[in-house]
mmCIF file of C-alpha atoms in Angstrom:
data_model
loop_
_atom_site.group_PDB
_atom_site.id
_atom_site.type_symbol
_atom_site.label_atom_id
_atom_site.label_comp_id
_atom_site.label_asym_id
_atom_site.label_seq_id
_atom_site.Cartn_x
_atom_site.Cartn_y
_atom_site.Cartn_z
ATOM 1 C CA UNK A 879 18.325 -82.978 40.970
ATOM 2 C CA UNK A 880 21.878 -83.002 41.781
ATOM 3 C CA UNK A 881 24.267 -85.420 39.091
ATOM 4 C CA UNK A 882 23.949 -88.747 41.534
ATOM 5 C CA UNK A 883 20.505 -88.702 42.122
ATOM 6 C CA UNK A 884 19.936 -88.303 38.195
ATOM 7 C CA UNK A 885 22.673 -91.310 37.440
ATOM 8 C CA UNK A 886 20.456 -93.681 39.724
ATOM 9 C CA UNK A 887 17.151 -92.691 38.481
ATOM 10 C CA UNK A 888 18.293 -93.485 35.047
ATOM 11 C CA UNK A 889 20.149 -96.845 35.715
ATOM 12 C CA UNK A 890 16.957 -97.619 37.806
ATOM 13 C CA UNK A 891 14.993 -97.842 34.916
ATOM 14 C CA UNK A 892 17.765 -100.668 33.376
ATOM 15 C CA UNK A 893 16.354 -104.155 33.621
ATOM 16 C CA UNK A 894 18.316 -107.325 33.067
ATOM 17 C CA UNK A 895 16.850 -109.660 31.015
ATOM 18 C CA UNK A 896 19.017 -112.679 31.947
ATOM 19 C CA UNK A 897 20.302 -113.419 28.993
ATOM 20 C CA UNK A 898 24.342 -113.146 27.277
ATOM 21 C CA UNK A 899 23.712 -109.957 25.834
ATOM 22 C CA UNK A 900 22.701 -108.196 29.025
ATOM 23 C CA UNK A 901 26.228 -106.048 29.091
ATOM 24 C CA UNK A 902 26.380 -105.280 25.369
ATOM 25 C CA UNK A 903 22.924 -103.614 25.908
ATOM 26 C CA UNK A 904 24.205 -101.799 28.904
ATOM 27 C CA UNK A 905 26.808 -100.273 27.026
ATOM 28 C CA UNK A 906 24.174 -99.040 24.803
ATOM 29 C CA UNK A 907 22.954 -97.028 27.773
ATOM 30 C CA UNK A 908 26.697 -95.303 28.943
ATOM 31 C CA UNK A 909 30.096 -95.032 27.757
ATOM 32 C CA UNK A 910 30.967 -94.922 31.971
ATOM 33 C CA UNK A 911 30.521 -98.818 32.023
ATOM 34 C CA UNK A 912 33.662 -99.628 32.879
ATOM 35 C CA UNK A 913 35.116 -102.847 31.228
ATOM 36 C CA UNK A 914 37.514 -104.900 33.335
ATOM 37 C CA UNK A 915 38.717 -106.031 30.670
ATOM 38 C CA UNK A 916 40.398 -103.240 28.912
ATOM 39 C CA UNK A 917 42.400 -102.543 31.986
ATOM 40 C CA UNK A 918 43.439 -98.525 32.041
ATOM 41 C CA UNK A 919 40.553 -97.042 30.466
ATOM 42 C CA UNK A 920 37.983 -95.116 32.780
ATOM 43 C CA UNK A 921 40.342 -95.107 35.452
ATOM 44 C CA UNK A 922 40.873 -98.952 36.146
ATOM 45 C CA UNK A 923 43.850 -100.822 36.795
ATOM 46 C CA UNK A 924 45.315 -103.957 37.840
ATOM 47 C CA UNK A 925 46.683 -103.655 40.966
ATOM 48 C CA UNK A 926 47.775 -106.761 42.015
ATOM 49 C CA UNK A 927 46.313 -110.187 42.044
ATOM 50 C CA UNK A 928 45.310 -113.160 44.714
ATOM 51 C CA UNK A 929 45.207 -116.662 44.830
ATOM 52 C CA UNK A 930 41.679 -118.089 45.561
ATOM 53 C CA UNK A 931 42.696 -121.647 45.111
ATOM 54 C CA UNK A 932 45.941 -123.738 44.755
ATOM 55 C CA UNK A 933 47.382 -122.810 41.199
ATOM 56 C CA UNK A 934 44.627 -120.568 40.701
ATOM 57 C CA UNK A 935 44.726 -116.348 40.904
ATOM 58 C CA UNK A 936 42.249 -113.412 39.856
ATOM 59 C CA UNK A 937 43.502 -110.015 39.288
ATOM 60 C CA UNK A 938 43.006 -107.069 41.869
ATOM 61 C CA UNK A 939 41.618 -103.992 40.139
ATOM 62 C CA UNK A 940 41.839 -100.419 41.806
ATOM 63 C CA UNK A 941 40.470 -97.279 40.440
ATOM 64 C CA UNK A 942 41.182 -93.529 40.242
ATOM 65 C CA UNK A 943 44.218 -92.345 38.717
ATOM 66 C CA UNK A 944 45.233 -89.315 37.038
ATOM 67 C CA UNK A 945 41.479 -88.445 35.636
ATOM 68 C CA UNK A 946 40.626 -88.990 39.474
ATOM 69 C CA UNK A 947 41.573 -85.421 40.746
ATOM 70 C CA UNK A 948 39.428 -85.250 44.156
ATOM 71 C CA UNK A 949 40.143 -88.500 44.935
ATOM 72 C CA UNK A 950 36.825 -89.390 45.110
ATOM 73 C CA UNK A 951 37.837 -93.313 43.891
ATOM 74 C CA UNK A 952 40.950 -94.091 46.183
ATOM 75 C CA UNK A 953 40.734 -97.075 48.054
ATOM 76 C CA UNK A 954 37.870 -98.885 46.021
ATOM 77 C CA UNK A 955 38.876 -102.116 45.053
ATOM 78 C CA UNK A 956 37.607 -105.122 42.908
ATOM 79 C CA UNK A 957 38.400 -108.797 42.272
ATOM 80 C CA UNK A 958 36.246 -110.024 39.794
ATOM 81 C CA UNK A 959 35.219 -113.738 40.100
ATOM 82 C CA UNK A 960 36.650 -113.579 43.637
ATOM 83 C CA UNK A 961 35.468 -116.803 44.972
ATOM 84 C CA UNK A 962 35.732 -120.695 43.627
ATOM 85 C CA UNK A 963 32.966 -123.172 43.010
ATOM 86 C CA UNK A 964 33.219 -124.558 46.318
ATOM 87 C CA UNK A 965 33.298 -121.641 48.538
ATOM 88 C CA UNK A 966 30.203 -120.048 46.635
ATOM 89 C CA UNK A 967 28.200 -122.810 46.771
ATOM 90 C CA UNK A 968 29.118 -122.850 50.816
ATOM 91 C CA UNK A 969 28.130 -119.144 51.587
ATOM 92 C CA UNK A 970 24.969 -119.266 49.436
ATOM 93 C CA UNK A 971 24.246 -122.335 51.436
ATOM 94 C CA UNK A 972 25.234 -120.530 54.816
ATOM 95 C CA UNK A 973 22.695 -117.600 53.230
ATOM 96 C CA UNK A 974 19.970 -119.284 53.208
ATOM 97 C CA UNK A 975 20.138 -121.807 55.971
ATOM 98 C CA UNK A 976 21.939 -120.357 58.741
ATOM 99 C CA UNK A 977 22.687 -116.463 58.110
ATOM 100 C CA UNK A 978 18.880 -115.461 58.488
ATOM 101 C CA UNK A 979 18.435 -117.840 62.028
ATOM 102 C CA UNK A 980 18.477 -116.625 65.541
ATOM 103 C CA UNK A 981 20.728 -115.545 67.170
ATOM 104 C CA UNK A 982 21.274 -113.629 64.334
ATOM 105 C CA UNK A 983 18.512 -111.195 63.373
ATOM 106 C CA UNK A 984 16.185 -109.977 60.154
ATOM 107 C CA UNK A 985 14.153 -107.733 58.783
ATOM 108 C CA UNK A 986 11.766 -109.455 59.606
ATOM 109 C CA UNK A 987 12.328 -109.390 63.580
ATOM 110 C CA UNK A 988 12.115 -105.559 62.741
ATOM 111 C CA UNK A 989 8.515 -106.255 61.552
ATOM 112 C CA UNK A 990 7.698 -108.995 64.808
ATOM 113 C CA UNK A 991 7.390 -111.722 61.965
ATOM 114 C CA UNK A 992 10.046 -113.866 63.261
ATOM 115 C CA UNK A 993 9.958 -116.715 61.246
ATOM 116 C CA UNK A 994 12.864 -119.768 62.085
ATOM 117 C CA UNK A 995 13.705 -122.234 59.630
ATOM 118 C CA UNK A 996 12.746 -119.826 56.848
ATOM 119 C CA UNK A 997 14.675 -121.604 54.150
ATOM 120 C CA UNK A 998 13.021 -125.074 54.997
ATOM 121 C CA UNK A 999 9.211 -123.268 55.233
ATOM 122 C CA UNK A 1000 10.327 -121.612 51.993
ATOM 123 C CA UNK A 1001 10.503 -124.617 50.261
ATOM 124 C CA UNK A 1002 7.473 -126.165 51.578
ATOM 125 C CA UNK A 1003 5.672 -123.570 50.165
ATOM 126 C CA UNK A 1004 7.073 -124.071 47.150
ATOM 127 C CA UNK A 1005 6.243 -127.408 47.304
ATOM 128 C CA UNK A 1006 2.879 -126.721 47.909
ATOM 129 C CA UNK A 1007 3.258 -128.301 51.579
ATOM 130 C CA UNK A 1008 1.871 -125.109 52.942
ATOM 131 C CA UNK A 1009 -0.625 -122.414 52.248
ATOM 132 C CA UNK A 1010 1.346 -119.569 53.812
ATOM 133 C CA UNK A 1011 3.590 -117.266 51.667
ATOM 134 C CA UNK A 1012 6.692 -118.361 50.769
ATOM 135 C CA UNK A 1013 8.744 -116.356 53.571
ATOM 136 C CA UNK A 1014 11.866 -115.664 51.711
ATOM 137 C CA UNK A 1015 10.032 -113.087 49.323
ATOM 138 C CA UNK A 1016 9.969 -110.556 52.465
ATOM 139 C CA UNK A 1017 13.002 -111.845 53.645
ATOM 140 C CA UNK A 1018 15.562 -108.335 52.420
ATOM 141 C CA UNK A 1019 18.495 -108.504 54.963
ATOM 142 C CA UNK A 1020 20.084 -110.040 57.855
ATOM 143 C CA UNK A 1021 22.567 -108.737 60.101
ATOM 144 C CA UNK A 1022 25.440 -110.807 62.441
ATOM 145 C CA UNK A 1023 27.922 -109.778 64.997
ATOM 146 C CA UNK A 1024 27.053 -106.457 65.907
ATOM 147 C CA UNK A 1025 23.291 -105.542 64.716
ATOM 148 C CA UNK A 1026 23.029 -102.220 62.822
ATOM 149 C CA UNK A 1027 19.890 -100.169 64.250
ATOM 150 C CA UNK A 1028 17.915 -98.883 60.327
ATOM 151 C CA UNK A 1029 16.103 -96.698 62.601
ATOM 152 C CA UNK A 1030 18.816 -94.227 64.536
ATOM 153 C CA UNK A 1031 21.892 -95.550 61.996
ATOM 154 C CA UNK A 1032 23.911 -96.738 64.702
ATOM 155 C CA UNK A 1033 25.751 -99.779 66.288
ATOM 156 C CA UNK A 1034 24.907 -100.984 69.820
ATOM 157 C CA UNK A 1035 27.075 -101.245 72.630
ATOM 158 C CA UNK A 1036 26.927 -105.206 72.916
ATOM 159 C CA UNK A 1037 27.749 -107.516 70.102
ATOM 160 C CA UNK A 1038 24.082 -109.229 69.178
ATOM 161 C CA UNK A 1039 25.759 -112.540 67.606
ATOM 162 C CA UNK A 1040 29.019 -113.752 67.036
ATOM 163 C CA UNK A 1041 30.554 -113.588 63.480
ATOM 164 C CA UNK A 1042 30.954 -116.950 61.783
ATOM 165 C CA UNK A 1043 34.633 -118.362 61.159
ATOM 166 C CA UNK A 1044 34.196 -117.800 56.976
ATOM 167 C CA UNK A 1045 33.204 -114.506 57.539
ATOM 168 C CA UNK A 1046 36.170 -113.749 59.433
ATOM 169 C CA UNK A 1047 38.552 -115.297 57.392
ATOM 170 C CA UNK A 1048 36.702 -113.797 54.083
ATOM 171 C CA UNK A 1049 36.943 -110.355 55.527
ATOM 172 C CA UNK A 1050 40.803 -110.585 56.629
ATOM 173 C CA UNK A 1051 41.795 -112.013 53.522
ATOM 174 C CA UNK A 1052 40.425 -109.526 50.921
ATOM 175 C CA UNK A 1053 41.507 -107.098 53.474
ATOM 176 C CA UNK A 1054 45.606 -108.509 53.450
ATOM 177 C CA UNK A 1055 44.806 -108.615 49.303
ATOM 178 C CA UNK A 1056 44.979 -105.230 49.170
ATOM 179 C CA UNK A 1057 47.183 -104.234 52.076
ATOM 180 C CA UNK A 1058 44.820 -103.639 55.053
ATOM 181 C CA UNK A 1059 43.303 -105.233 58.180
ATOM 182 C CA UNK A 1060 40.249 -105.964 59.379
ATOM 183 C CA UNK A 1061 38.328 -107.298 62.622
ATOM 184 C CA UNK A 1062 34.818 -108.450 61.004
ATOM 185 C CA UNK A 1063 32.876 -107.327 63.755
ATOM 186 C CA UNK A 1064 29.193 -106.607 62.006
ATOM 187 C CA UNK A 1065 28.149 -108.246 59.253
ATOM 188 C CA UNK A 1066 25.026 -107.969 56.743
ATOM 189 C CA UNK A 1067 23.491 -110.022 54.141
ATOM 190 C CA UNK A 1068 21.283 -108.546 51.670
ATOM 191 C CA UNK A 1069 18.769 -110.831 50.103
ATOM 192 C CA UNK A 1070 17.808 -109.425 46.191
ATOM 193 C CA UNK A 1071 14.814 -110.261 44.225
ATOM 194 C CA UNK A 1072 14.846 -109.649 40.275
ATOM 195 C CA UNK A 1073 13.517 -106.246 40.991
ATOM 196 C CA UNK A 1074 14.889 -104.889 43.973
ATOM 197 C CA UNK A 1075 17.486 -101.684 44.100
ATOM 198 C CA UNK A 1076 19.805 -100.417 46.870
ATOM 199 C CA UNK A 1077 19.523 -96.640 46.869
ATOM 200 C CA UNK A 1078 22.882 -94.291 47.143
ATOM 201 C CA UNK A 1079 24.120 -94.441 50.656
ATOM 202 C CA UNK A 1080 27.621 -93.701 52.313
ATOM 203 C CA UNK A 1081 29.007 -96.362 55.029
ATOM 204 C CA UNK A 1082 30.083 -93.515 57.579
ATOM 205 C CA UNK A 1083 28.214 -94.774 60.919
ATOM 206 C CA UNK A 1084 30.654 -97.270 62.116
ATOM 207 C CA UNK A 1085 32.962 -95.583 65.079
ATOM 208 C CA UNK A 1086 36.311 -96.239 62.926
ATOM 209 C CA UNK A 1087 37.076 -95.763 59.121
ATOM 210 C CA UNK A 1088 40.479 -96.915 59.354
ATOM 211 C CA UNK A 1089 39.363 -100.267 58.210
ATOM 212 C CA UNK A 1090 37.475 -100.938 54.745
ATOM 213 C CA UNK A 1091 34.076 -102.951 54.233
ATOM 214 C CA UNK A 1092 34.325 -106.170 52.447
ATOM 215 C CA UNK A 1093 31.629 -106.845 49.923
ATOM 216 C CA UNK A 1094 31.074 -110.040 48.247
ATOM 217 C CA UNK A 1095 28.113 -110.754 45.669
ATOM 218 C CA UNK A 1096 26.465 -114.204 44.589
ATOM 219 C CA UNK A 1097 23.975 -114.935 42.282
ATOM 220 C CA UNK A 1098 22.608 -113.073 39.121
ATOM 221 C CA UNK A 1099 24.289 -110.182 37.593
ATOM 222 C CA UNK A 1100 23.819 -105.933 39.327
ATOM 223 C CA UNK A 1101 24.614 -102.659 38.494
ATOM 224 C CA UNK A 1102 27.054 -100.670 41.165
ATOM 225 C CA UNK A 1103 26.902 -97.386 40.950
ATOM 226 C CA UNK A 1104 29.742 -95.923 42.423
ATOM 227 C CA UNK A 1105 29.572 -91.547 42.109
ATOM 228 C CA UNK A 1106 28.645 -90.586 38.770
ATOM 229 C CA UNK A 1107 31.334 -92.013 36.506
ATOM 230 C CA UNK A 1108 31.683 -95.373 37.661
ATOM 231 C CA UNK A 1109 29.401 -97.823 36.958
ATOM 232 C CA UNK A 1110 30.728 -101.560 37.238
ATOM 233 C CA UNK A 1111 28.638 -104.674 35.829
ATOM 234 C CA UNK A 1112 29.346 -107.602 38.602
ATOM 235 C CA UNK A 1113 28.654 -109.950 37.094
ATOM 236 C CA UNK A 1114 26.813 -113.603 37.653
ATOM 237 C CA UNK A 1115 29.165 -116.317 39.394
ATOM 238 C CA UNK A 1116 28.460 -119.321 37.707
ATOM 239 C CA UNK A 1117 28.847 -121.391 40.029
ATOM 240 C CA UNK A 1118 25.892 -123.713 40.694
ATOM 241 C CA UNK A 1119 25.775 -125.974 37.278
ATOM 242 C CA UNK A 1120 21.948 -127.814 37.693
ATOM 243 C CA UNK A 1121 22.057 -131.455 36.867
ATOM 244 C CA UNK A 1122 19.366 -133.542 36.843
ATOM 245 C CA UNK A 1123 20.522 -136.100 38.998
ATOM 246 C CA UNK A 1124 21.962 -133.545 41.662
ATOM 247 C CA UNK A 1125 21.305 -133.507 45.217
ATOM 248 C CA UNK A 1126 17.714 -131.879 45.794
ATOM 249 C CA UNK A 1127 18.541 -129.600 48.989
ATOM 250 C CA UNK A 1128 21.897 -128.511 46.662
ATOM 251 C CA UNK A 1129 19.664 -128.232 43.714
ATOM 252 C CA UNK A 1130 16.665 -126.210 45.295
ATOM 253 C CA UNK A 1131 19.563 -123.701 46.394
ATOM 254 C CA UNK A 1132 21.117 -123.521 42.977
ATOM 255 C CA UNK A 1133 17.906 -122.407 41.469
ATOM 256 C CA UNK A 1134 17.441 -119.611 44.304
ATOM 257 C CA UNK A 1135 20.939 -118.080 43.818
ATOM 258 C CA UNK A 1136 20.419 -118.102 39.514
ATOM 259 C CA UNK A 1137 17.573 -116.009 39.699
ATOM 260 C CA UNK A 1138 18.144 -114.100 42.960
ATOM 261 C CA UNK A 1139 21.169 -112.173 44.114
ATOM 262 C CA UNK A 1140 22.859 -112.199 47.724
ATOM 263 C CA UNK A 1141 25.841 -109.845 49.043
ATOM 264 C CA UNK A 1142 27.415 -110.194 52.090
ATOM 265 C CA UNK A 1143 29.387 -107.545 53.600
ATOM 266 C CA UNK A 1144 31.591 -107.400 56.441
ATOM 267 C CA UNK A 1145 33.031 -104.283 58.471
ATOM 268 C CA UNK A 1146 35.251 -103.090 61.742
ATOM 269 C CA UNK A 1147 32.804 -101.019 63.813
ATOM 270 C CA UNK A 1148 35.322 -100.028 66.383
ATOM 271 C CA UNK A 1149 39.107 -98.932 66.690
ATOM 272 C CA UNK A 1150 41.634 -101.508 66.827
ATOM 273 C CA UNK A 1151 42.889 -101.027 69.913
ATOM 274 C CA UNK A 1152 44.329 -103.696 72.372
ATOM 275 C CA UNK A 1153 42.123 -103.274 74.863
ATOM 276 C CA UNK A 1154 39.155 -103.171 72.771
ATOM 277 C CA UNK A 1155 40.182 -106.134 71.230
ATOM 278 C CA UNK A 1156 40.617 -108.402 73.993
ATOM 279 C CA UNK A 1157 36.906 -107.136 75.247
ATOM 280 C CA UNK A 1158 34.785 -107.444 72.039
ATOM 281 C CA UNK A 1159 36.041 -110.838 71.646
ATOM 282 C CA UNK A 1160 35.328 -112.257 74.960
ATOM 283 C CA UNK A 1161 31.615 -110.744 74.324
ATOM 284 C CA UNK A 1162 32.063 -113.025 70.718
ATOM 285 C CA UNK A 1163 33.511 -115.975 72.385
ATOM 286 C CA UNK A 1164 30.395 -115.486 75.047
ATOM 287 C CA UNK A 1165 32.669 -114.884 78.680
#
């Protein structure tokens, strides 16, 4: 078993009880966790920072460094609590009630169990409004913009859906945070249960890699693995507070994203070139 595939069989076996003391437990398991905190050690460094809000900035970490000799960490960046209140609350919302609707597409298109309005049938089941299984339990990714084919890894030649606004502007400005650009032109949201795992993959199928992926994460606390000797704790986002006397839709999504996890990524699938520009986005505007 080569060194990765014996690093993720072992974090596999972690399980996050949901509690404070989750990290200080995970540092029982590896002296790799790397703690933001104590900026330097295992190769991390603040880089930078960015403002999120008026008057209000998080640090920009990058990692590699002298201990880094193959370079195997250059160009991996994080910005820890990346997003405020408001704007989480709007993408988990955009998640669950818009994201996973045609003409965007699912999983569970892939499976011919299209299912539309699957947030609202969700909570009817819930409810107890409906017999049928709650349709967000099978519910694992959706994909915008162009729509990545699982089967033969690759892109298609037509854009399947048009990128939202937020994603756009998400994507360029963590890309101009740390000095690049980015066209989001495909876009995937993964949809995590308590239990679920994303095994070790490489993003190498788009047709350019002058441009970097965008990942942002919501909800309850992961493990990323990145090679063998990084292993980051992203943490939970606190940012849906339950009150009693909240609104229920507001609510009902609140207690989703605290014991669930979503992450949204957005990429540039082709080169940046003029012409290629001005003809992907008259597909997106729909000329």
């Amino acid at each position: 078993m080569n060194p990765y595939k014996a690093a993720e069989k072992k974090w596999k076996g972690f399980k996050v009880v949901g509690d404070d003391c989750w990290e200080e437990r995970l540092r029982e398991w590896s002296s790799a966790l790397i703690d933001l905190a104590a900026s330097g050690e295992n190769g991390a460094r603040q880089v930078d920072t960015i403002e999120i809000s008026p008057g209000r900035s998080r640090p920009i970490y990058a990692f590699g460094g002298h201990d880094d000799t193959d370079k195997t960490h250059d160009g991996f960046f994080l910005i820890p609590d990346a997003l405020d209140h408001d704007t989480q609350r709007f993408l988990a919302t955009k998640c669950l009630t818009e994201y996973a609707e045609p003409p965007h597409t699912t999983n569970l298109h892939q499976l011919n169990q299209q299912v539309e309005n699957i947030w609202q049938k969700s909570q009817d089941s819930s409810a107890g409004d409906s017999k049928a299984k709650d349709p967000m339990q099978s519910l694992h990714w959706a994909a915008l913009g162009y729509h990545y084919d699982w089967t033969t890894r690759t892109y298609p030649a037509h854009v399947g859906s048009r990128i939202p606004d937020e994603l756009q502007a998400l994507g360029t400005k963590f890309a101009h945070a740390v000095g690049l650009d980015l066209t989001s032109e495909a876009a995937l949201v993964n949809y995590y249960k308590p239990s679920s795992t994303m095994g070790g993959h490489q993003d190498n199928v788009e047709v350019t890699f002058d441009h970097p992926v965008i990942s942002v994460s919501l909800g309850c606390s992961a493990i990323f693995l990145k090679g063998v000797a990084k292993i980051l704790p992203v943490r939970h986002l606190d940012a849906f507070p339950l009150e009693k006397d909240g609104d229920a839709a507001e609510s009902a999504i609140a207690k989703y994203v605290r014991v669930n996890r979503l992450n949204i990524n957005v990429r540039q699938v082709f080169p940046a070139t003029p012409s290629s520009v001005t003809k992907r986005q008259k597909v997106n505007d729909g000329d």
